[in-house]
CSV table of C-alpha atoms and ligand atoms in Angstrom, one decimal:
chain,number,residue,atom,x,y,z
A,1,MET,CA,22.7,11.3,-10.9
A,2,ILE,CA,19.3,13.1,-11.0
A,3,ASN,CA,17.3,12.1,-14.1
A,4,ILE,CA,14.8,14.6,-15.5
A,5,GLN,CA,12.6,13.2,-18.3
A,6,SER,CA,9.8,15.1,-20.0
A,7,ASP,CA,6.6,13.9,-21.7
A,8,PHE,CA,7.3,10.6,-19.9
A,9,SER,CA,5.1,7.5,-20.2
A,10,LEU,CA,4.0,6.0,-16.8
A,11,LYS,CA,3.0,2.7,-18.3
A,12,THR,CA,5.8,0.8,-16.5
A,13,HIS,CA,5.4,2.9,-13.4
A,14,ASN,CA,1.9,1.8,-12.3
A,15,THR,CA,0.7,-1.7,-11.7
A,16,PHE,CA,-2.5,-1.2,-13.6
A,17,GLY,CA,-0.3,-0.6,-16.7
A,18,ILE,CA,-2.1,2.6,-17.7
A,19,ASP,CA,-0.3,4.5,-20.4
A,20,ALA,CA,-0.7,7.9,-18.9
A,21,LYS,CA,2.0,10.6,-19.4
A,22,THR,CA,3.5,13.1,-17.1
A,23,ASP,CA,5.1,16.4,-18.1
A,24,TYR,CA,8.2,15.7,-16.0
A,25,PHE,CA,9.5,12.5,-14.3
A,26,ILE,CA,12.3,13.3,-11.8
A,27,SER,CA,14.2,10.4,-10.3
A,28,PHE,CA,17.0,10.9,-7.8
A,29,SER,CA,19.5,8.6,-6.1
A,30,THR,CA,20.5,10.9,-3.2
A,31,GLU,CA,18.9,13.5,-1.0
A,32,GLU,CA,21.4,16.0,-2.2
A,33,GLU,CA,20.3,15.5,-5.8
A,34,LEU,CA,16.7,16.1,-4.8
A,35,LEU,CA,17.6,19.2,-2.8
A,36,PHE,CA,19.7,20.6,-5.7
A,37,PHE,CA,16.7,20.2,-8.0
A,38,LEU,CA,14.3,21.9,-5.5
A,39,ASN,CA,16.7,24.8,-4.9
A,40,SER,CA,17.7,25.4,-8.5
A,41,SER,CA,15.2,24.1,-11.0
A,42,GLU,CA,13.3,26.6,-13.1
A,43,ILE,CA,10.6,23.9,-13.7
A,44,TRP,CA,10.0,23.6,-10.0
A,45,LYS,CA,10.1,27.3,-9.5
A,46,SER,CA,7.2,27.6,-12.0
A,47,GLN,CA,5.0,26.3,-9.2
A,48,CYS,CA,3.5,23.4,-11.2
A,49,ASP,CA,1.5,20.6,-9.8
A,50,TYR,CA,3.5,17.6,-8.4
A,51,LEU,CA,3.1,14.1,-7.2
A,52,ILE,CA,5.4,11.5,-5.5
A,53,ILE,CA,5.3,8.0,-6.9
A,54,GLY,CA,6.9,4.8,-5.6
A,55,ALA,CA,6.1,1.7,-7.7
A,56,GLY,CA,2.6,3.0,-8.6
A,57,SER,CA,1.0,-0.1,-7.1
A,58,ASN,CA,-1.8,1.9,-5.4
A,59,ILE,CA,-2.4,4.6,-8.0
A,60,LEU,CA,-4.9,4.7,-10.8
A,61,PHE,CA,-4.2,7.3,-13.5
A,62,THR,CA,-7.4,8.4,-15.2
A,63,LYS,CA,-5.7,11.1,-17.2
A,64,ASP,CA,-2.2,12.5,-18.0
A,65,PHE,CA,-0.5,14.3,-15.2
A,66,HIS,CA,0.4,17.9,-15.9
A,67,GLY,CA,3.2,18.6,-13.6
A,68,ILE,CA,6.2,16.9,-12.0
A,69,ILE,CA,6.4,13.4,-10.6
A,70,PHE,CA,9.1,12.7,-8.1
A,71,HIS,CA,10.5,9.2,-7.9
A,72,SER,CA,12.9,8.2,-5.1
A,73,LEU,CA,15.7,5.7,-6.0
A,74,LEU,CA,17.3,5.9,-2.5
A,75,GLN,CA,18.6,2.4,-2.0
A,76,SER,CA,20.5,2.1,1.3
A,77,ILE,CA,19.8,-0.5,4.0
A,78,GLU,CA,21.8,0.0,7.1
A,79,ILE,CA,21.8,-1.0,10.8
A,80,GLU,CA,21.5,2.1,12.8
A,81,LYS,CA,21.8,0.6,16.3
A,82,GLU,CA,20.9,-2.6,18.2
A,83,SER,CA,20.1,-3.8,21.7
A,84,ASP,CA,19.9,-7.3,23.2
A,85,GLU,CA,16.4,-7.7,21.8
A,86,PHE,CA,16.0,-5.3,18.8
A,87,VAL,CA,17.8,-4.1,15.7
A,88,PHE,CA,17.0,-0.7,14.2
A,89,ILE,CA,17.3,-0.8,10.4
A,90,ARG,CA,17.2,2.4,8.3
A,91,ALA,CA,16.1,1.8,4.7
A,92,GLY,CA,15.9,4.2,1.7
A,93,SER,CA,12.5,5.0,0.4
A,94,GLY,CA,13.3,3.6,-3.1
A,95,VAL,CA,14.1,0.1,-1.8
A,96,VAL,CA,11.6,-2.4,-3.1
A,97,TRP,CA,9.5,-3.4,-0.1
A,98,ASP,CA,9.7,-7.1,-0.6
A,99,ASN,CA,13.4,-7.0,-1.0
A,100,PHE,CA,13.5,-5.3,2.4
A,101,VAL,CA,11.3,-8.0,3.9
A,102,GLU,CA,13.5,-10.7,2.4
A,103,PHE,CA,16.6,-9.0,3.9
A,104,ALA,CA,15.0,-9.0,7.3
A,105,VAL,CA,14.0,-12.6,7.1
A,106,GLN,CA,17.4,-13.7,5.8
A,107,ASN,CA,19.0,-12.0,8.7
A,108,ASN,CA,16.6,-13.6,11.2
A,109,LEU,CA,15.0,-10.2,12.2
A,110,GLN,CA,11.4,-10.6,13.1
A,111,GLY,CA,8.4,-8.4,12.6
A,112,ILE,CA,7.5,-7.7,9.0
A,113,GLU,CA,7.5,-11.3,7.6
A,114,ASN,CA,3.7,-11.3,7.3
A,115,LEU,CA,4.0,-8.3,4.9
A,116,SER,CA,5.9,-10.4,2.4
A,117,LEU,CA,5.2,-9.9,-1.3
A,118,ILE,CA,3.3,-6.7,-0.9
A,119,PRO,CA,4.2,-4.7,-4.0
A,120,GLY,CA,5.7,-1.2,-3.7
A,121,THR,CA,8.5,0.6,-2.0
A,122,VAL,CA,9.8,1.2,1.6
A,123,GLY,CA,8.8,4.9,1.3
A,124,ALA,CA,5.2,4.1,0.5
A,125,SER,CA,5.0,1.4,3.3
A,126,ALA,CA,5.0,4.3,5.8
A,127,VAL,CA,2.7,6.5,3.7
A,128,GLN,CA,0.2,3.8,3.3
A,129,ASN,CA,0.7,2.0,6.6
A,130,ILE,CA,0.6,-1.2,4.6
A,131,GLY,CA,-1.0,-4.2,6.3
A,132,ALA,CA,-1.7,-7.9,5.8
A,133,TYR,CA,-2.3,-11.0,7.9
A,134,GLY,CA,-2.8,-9.1,11.2
A,135,VAL,CA,0.3,-6.9,10.9
A,136,GLU,CA,0.7,-3.3,9.9
A,137,ALA,CA,3.9,-1.4,9.0
A,138,LYS,CA,3.2,1.0,11.9
A,139,ASP,CA,3.8,-1.8,14.4
A,140,PHE,CA,7.5,-1.8,13.4
A,141,ILE,CA,8.3,1.7,12.2
A,142,GLU,CA,10.5,3.6,14.6
A,143,LYS,CA,10.8,6.8,12.7
A,144,VAL,CA,10.3,8.4,9.2
A,145,GLU,CA,12.6,10.9,7.6
A,146,VAL,CA,11.1,13.3,5.0
A,147,ILE,CA,12.1,16.3,2.9
A,148,ASP,CA,9.5,19.0,2.9
A,149,LEU,CA,9.3,19.8,-0.8
A,150,LYS,CA,8.1,23.4,-0.2
A,151,THR,CA,10.6,24.4,2.4
A,152,THR,CA,13.4,21.9,1.5
A,153,LYS,CA,13.8,21.2,5.2
A,154,LYS,CA,14.6,17.7,6.5
A,155,LEU,CA,12.3,16.5,9.2
A,156,ILE,CA,12.2,13.4,11.3
A,157,PHE,CA,8.9,12.0,12.7
A,158,LYS,CA,8.8,9.5,15.5
A,159,ASN,CA,6.2,6.7,15.2
A,160,ILE,CA,3.8,8.4,17.6
A,161,ASP,CA,3.8,11.6,15.5
A,162,CYS,CA,3.1,9.8,12.2
A,163,ASN,CA,-0.7,9.6,12.8
A,164,PHE,CA,-0.9,6.1,11.5
A,165,THR,CA,-4.3,4.6,11.1
A,166,TYR,CA,-5.8,2.0,8.7
A,167,ARG,CA,-3.9,2.5,5.3
A,168,ASP,CA,-3.3,6.1,6.3
A,169,SER,CA,-0.7,8.4,7.9
A,170,LEU,CA,0.4,12.0,8.2
A,171,PHE,CA,2.4,11.6,5.0
A,172,LYS,CA,-0.6,10.6,2.9
A,173,LYS,CA,-2.4,13.7,4.0
A,174,ASN,CA,0.5,16.1,3.6
A,175,GLN,CA,1.6,15.8,0.0
A,176,ASN,CA,4.6,18.1,0.6
A,177,PHE,CA,6.4,15.4,2.6
A,178,LEU,CA,8.6,13.2,0.5
A,179,VAL,CA,9.7,10.2,2.5
A,180,THR,CA,13.4,9.7,2.2
A,181,ASN,CA,14.2,7.0,4.8
A,182,VAL,CA,12.2,4.8,7.2
A,183,THR,CA,13.7,3.1,10.3
A,184,PHE,CA,12.2,-0.2,11.4
A,185,LYS,CA,12.6,-1.7,14.9
A,186,LEU,CA,12.8,-5.5,14.4
A,187,ARG,CA,13.3,-8.3,16.9
A,188,LYS,CA,16.4,-10.4,17.0
A,189,SER,CA,15.2,-12.4,20.0
A,190,ASN,CA,11.9,-13.2,21.8
A,191,PHE,CA,10.0,-13.5,18.5
A,192,GLN,CA,6.3,-12.8,18.5
A,193,PHE,CA,4.7,-14.4,15.6
A,194,TYR,CA,1.3,-13.3,14.3
A,195,LEU,CA,-0.4,-16.5,13.1
A,196,ASN,CA,-4.1,-15.9,13.7
A,197,TYR,CA,-5.3,-16.3,10.1
A,198,ALA,CA,-6.8,-19.7,9.4
A,199,ASP,CA,-5.1,-20.2,6.0
A,200,LEU,CA,-1.7,-19.3,7.5
A,201,GLN,CA,-2.2,-21.7,10.5
A,202,SER,CA,-3.2,-24.5,8.2
A,203,LYS,CA,0.0,-24.0,6.1
A,204,LEU,CA,2.2,-24.0,9.1
A,205,GLN,CA,0.5,-26.5,11.4
A,206,ASN,CA,2.9,-29.4,10.7
A,207,ILE,CA,6.1,-27.4,11.1
A,208,ASN,CA,8.1,-27.8,14.3
A,209,ASN,CA,10.5,-25.0,15.3
A,210,LEU,CA,8.9,-22.5,13.0
A,211,THR,CA,11.4,-20.0,11.3
A,212,LEU,CA,10.8,-16.7,9.7
A,213,ILE,CA,11.7,-18.3,6.3
A,214,ASP,CA,8.7,-20.8,6.9
A,215,ILE,CA,6.3,-17.9,7.6
A,216,ARG,CA,7.5,-15.9,4.6
A,217,LYS,CA,7.2,-18.9,2.3
A,218,ALA,CA,3.7,-19.6,3.5
A,219,ILE,CA,2.6,-16.0,3.1
A,220,ILE,CA,4.0,-15.9,-0.4
A,221,GLU,CA,2.2,-19.1,-1.3
A,222,ILE,CA,-1.1,-17.9,0.0
A,223,ARG,CA,-0.8,-14.5,-1.7
A,224,GLU,CA,0.3,-16.0,-5.0
A,225,ASN,CA,-2.8,-18.3,-4.9
A,226,LYS,CA,-5.2,-15.6,-4.0
A,227,LEU,CA,-4.1,-12.5,-5.9
A,228,PRO,CA,-3.4,-11.8,-9.5
A,229,ASP,CA,0.3,-11.2,-10.5
A,230,TYR,CA,0.2,-7.5,-11.6
A,231,LYS,CA,3.1,-8.2,-14.1
A,232,LYS,CA,0.6,-10.4,-16.0
A,233,ILE,CA,-2.8,-8.8,-15.2
A,234,GLY,CA,-2.8,-5.1,-14.3
A,235,ASN,CA,-4.3,-4.4,-10.8
A,236,ALA,CA,-3.6,-2.5,-7.6
A,237,GLY,CA,-4.5,-5.1,-5.0
A,238,SER,CA,-7.6,-4.2,-2.9
A,239,PHE,CA,-9.4,-1.4,-4.8
A,240,PHE,CA,-11.7,-0.6,-1.9
A,241,LYS,CA,-11.3,-0.2,1.9
A,242,ASN,CA,-13.3,-2.4,4.2
A,243,PRO,CA,-16.1,-0.1,5.3
A,244,VAL,CA,-16.6,0.6,9.0
A,245,VAL,CA,-20.2,0.9,10.2
A,246,GLU,CA,-22.1,1.4,13.4
A,247,PHE,CA,-23.2,-1.7,15.3
A,248,GLU,CA,-26.9,-1.0,14.5
A,249,LYS,CA,-26.2,-0.9,10.8
A,250,TYR,CA,-24.3,-4.2,11.0
A,251,GLN,CA,-27.3,-5.8,12.8
A,252,GLU,CA,-29.6,-4.4,10.2
A,253,ILE,CA,-27.6,-6.1,7.4
A,254,LEU,CA,-27.1,-9.3,9.4
A,255,TYR,CA,-30.8,-9.7,9.7
A,256,ASP,CA,-31.2,-10.0,6.0
A,257,TYR,CA,-27.8,-11.7,5.3
A,258,PRO,CA,-26.9,-14.1,8.2
A,259,ASN,CA,-23.6,-15.0,6.4
A,260,LEU,CA,-22.3,-11.4,6.5
A,261,ILE,CA,-18.5,-11.3,7.1
A,262,ALA,CA,-17.6,-8.6,9.6
A,263,TYR,CA,-15.0,-7.9,12.3
A,264,LYS,CA,-15.5,-6.2,15.6
A,265,LEU,CA,-13.6,-2.9,16.2
A,266,ALA,CA,-13.2,-0.8,19.3
A,267,GLU,CA,-16.0,1.5,20.3
A,268,GLY,CA,-18.7,-0.9,19.2
A,269,LYS,CA,-18.1,-0.3,15.5
A,270,MET,CA,-17.9,-3.1,12.9
A,271,LYS,CA,-15.7,-3.5,9.9
A,272,LEU,CA,-17.5,-5.2,7.0
A,273,ALA,CA,-15.6,-7.3,4.4
A,274,ALA,CA,-15.9,-5.2,1.3
A,275,GLY,CA,-15.1,-8.2,-1.0
A,276,TRP,CA,-18.1,-10.0,0.5
A,277,LEU,CA,-20.5,-7.0,-0.1
A,278,ILE,CA,-19.3,-6.8,-3.7
A,279,GLU,CA,-19.7,-10.5,-4.3
A,280,GLN,CA,-23.3,-10.4,-3.0
A,281,CYS,CA,-24.1,-7.7,-5.6
A,282,GLY,CA,-23.1,-10.3,-8.3
A,283,TRP,CA,-19.9,-8.6,-9.5
A,284,LYS,CA,-17.9,-11.7,-9.7
A,285,GLN,CA,-19.8,-12.6,-12.8
A,286,GLN,CA,-19.7,-9.1,-14.4
A,287,ARG,CA,-17.2,-7.5,-16.6
A,288,THR,CA,-16.7,-5.1,-19.4
A,289,LYS,CA,-14.5,-5.7,-22.5
A,290,ASN,CA,-11.4,-4.6,-20.7
A,291,VAL,CA,-12.2,-4.6,-16.9
A,292,VAL,CA,-13.1,-7.5,-14.6
A,293,VAL,CA,-13.4,-8.3,-10.9
A,294,TYR,CA,-10.8,-10.9,-10.0
A,295,PRO,CA,-12.8,-14.2,-9.7
A,296,LYS,CA,-10.8,-15.3,-6.6
A,297,GLN,CA,-11.1,-12.0,-4.8
A,298,ALA,CA,-13.9,-9.5,-5.5
A,299,LEU,CA,-11.9,-6.6,-3.9
A,300,VAL,CA,-9.5,-6.6,-6.8
A,301,ILE,CA,-10.3,-5.0,-10.1
A,302,CYS,CA,-8.2,-6.1,-13.1
A,303,ASN,CA,-7.2,-4.5,-16.3
A,304,LEU,CA,-7.4,-7.2,-19.0
A,305,GLY,CA,-4.8,-5.3,-21.0
A,306,LYS,CA,-6.3,-2.5,-22.9
A,307,ALA,CA,-8.4,-0.6,-20.3
A,308,SER,CA,-8.0,3.1,-19.8
A,309,GLY,CA,-7.9,4.5,-16.3
A,310,LYS,CA,-11.2,6.1,-16.9
A,311,GLU,CA,-12.8,2.8,-17.8
A,312,ILE,CA,-11.5,1.2,-14.5
A,313,PHE,CA,-12.7,4.2,-12.5
A,314,ASP,CA,-16.2,4.1,-14.1
A,315,PHE,CA,-16.3,0.3,-13.4
A,316,SER,CA,-15.5,1.0,-9.7
A,317,GLN,CA,-18.1,3.7,-9.6
A,318,LYS,CA,-20.8,1.2,-10.6
A,319,ILE,CA,-19.6,-1.2,-7.9
A,320,ILE,CA,-19.8,1.5,-5.3
A,321,GLN,CA,-23.3,2.4,-6.5
A,322,SER,CA,-24.6,-1.2,-6.4
A,323,VAL,CA,-23.2,-1.9,-3.0
A,324,TYR,CA,-24.9,1.3,-1.7
A,325,ASN,CA,-28.2,0.4,-3.4
A,326,GLN,CA,-28.2,-3.1,-1.9
A,327,PHE,CA,-26.7,-2.5,1.6
A,328,GLY,CA,-26.8,1.3,2.2
A,329,VAL,CA,-23.0,1.2,2.7
A,330,SER,CA,-20.6,3.6,1.0
A,331,LEU,CA,-17.4,2.0,-0.2
A,332,GLU,CA,-14.3,4.1,-0.2
A,333,ARG,CA,-11.5,3.6,-2.7
A,334,GLU,CA,-8.2,2.5,-1.3
A,335,VAL,CA,-6.5,3.2,-4.6
A,336,ILE,CA,-5.5,6.8,-5.2
A,337,VAL,CA,-7.2,8.2,-8.2
A,338,ILE,CA,-5.3,10.8,-10.3
B,401,LIG,C1,-1.2,-7.3,-6.2
B,401,LIG,C2,-1.3,-6.3,-5.1
B,401,LIG,C3,-1.4,-6.6,-3.8
B,401,LIG,C4,-1.4,-5.7,-2.8
B,401,LIG,N1,-1.6,-6.1,-1.5
B,401,LIG,C5,-1.5,-5.2,-0.5
B,401,LIG,C6,-1.7,-5.6,0.9
B,401,LIG,O1,-1.8,-6.8,1.2
B,401,LIG,N2,-1.6,-4.7,1.9
B,401,LIG,C7,-1.5,-3.3,1.6
B,401,LIG,O2,-1.5,-2.5,2.5
B,401,LIG,N3,-1.4,-2.9,0.3
B,401,LIG,C8,-1.4,-3.8,-0.7
B,401,LIG,N4,-1.3,-3.4,-2.0
B,401,LIG,C9,-1.2,-1.9,-2.3
B,401,LIG,C10,0.3,-1.4,-2.5
B,401,LIG,O3,1.2,-2.5,-2.7
B,401,LIG,C11,0.7,-0.6,-1.3
B,401,LIG,O4,-0.2,0.5,-1.1
B,401,LIG,C12,2.1,0.0,-1.5
B,401,LIG,O5,2.6,0.6,-0.3
B,401,LIG,C13,2.2,1.0,-2.5
B,401,LIG,O6,3.6,1.2,-2.7
B,401,LIG,P1,4.1,2.0,-4.0
B,401,LIG,O7,5.6,2.3,-3.8
B,401,LIG,O8,3.7,1.4,-5.2
B,401,LIG,O9,3.4,3.4,-3.8
B,401,LIG,P2,2.6,4.3,-4.9
B,401,LIG,O10,1.4,3.5,-5.4
B,401,LIG,O11,3.5,4.7,-5.9
B,401,LIG,O12,2.1,5.5,-4.0
B,401,LIG,C14,1.1,5.3,-3.0
B,401,LIG,C15,1.0,6.6,-2.2
B,401,LIG,O13,2.2,6.8,-1.5
B,401,LIG,C16,2.8,8.1,-1.9
B,401,LIG,N5,4.3,7.9,-2.0
B,401,LIG,C17,4.9,6.9,-2.6
B,401,LIG,N6,6.3,7.0,-2.3
B,401,LIG,C18,6.4,8.1,-1.5
B,401,LIG,C19,7.5,8.7,-0.9
B,401,LIG,N7,8.8,8.3,-1.0
B,401,LIG,N8,7.2,9.8,-0.1
B,401,LIG,C20,6.0,10.3,0.0
B,401,LIG,N9,4.9,9.7,-0.5
B,401,LIG,C21,5.1,8.6,-1.3
B,401,LIG,C22,2.2,8.4,-3.3
B,401,LIG,O14,2.2,9.8,-3.5
B,401,LIG,C23,0.8,7.8,-3.1
B,401,LIG,O15,0.0,8.7,-2.3
B,401,LIG,C24,-1.3,-4.3,-3.1
B,401,LIG,C25,-1.1,-3.9,-4.4
B,401,LIG,C26,-1.0,-4.9,-5.4
B,401,LIG,C27,-0.8,-4.5,-6.8
């Protein structure tokens, strides 16, 4: 049943644990419930502001939200079709992402195992084009179903029409599109593992006849060692994107900092490791009363318990400023600031 709550605390709906409130929190378990609300609700007709939220693991609330927050609880996982090589699985946007990965791995379906343990929901995996360890969600998404909140039309986008780029998609830009289901194309034979990362290789090097379970286990171990558990220390994973610069700019920085960490991209551009830039500015040693850079990974900003969203935002602003002052590079936030 659709659940409409007013003056609702978001504290348990964002991984920073910020106690912001929303005027209305609407959770729905079927598309019909959502459509009924959109077609009949006086609150919705009043044209108020709105936002879609999954698990809130990439959102920083710096203030209360005056409007409606939509929250999908669509939970189905079903096999749509299969061929000799592939299985097409359609999952509801409210499914917990890591439960979906676990489902795929347990059924020996290959593709998304490197994305194990990323917090959030299936819906947001397409919005964000989540990525880790050389793999992005877009590599396995076949199609994305949405409801246009403004027109109430159901639309289906094939992968090629989703405009997927680094942590970005059509759905991130168009806030009217509420993702309802995502269909993934996973391999049931001719597995193609992605094991280029050194720490992943070293964990798996002694295993013969590698299985998806081995890879998932290794990824989980690596992530648990590197990243803070948001259930204990509030955070949203990487706070900043890795900045992309022209080759000349990269060379300029490299001249002064020979140990610069960077990756070559197409068209001669370079992606710089934002965590490295932040570390060089001395942020690993700095903190305020309630906010700190995670000692093992400078890209992650943590709420030590009592920080406000504004405090975290101001802290991130100081990091951006100091990286710019030292390197002339502008960091962009990966986290969505409300
Ligand atoms: C400890 C930690 C580690 C992380 N590691 C990674 C990582 O390795 N790689 C990575 O890519 N990300 C990582 N993240 C970020 C985060 O997990 C992803 O961005 C995730 O996809 C967010 O999912 P969510 O359901 O919490 O989305 P939310 O944070 O709730 O929302 C994110 C965006 O998606 C939109 N959205 C959510 N659901 C829908 C929907 N159904 N329809 C339309 N729009 C929707 C929201 O409006 C918002 O714009 C990490 C976060 C944490 C806390």
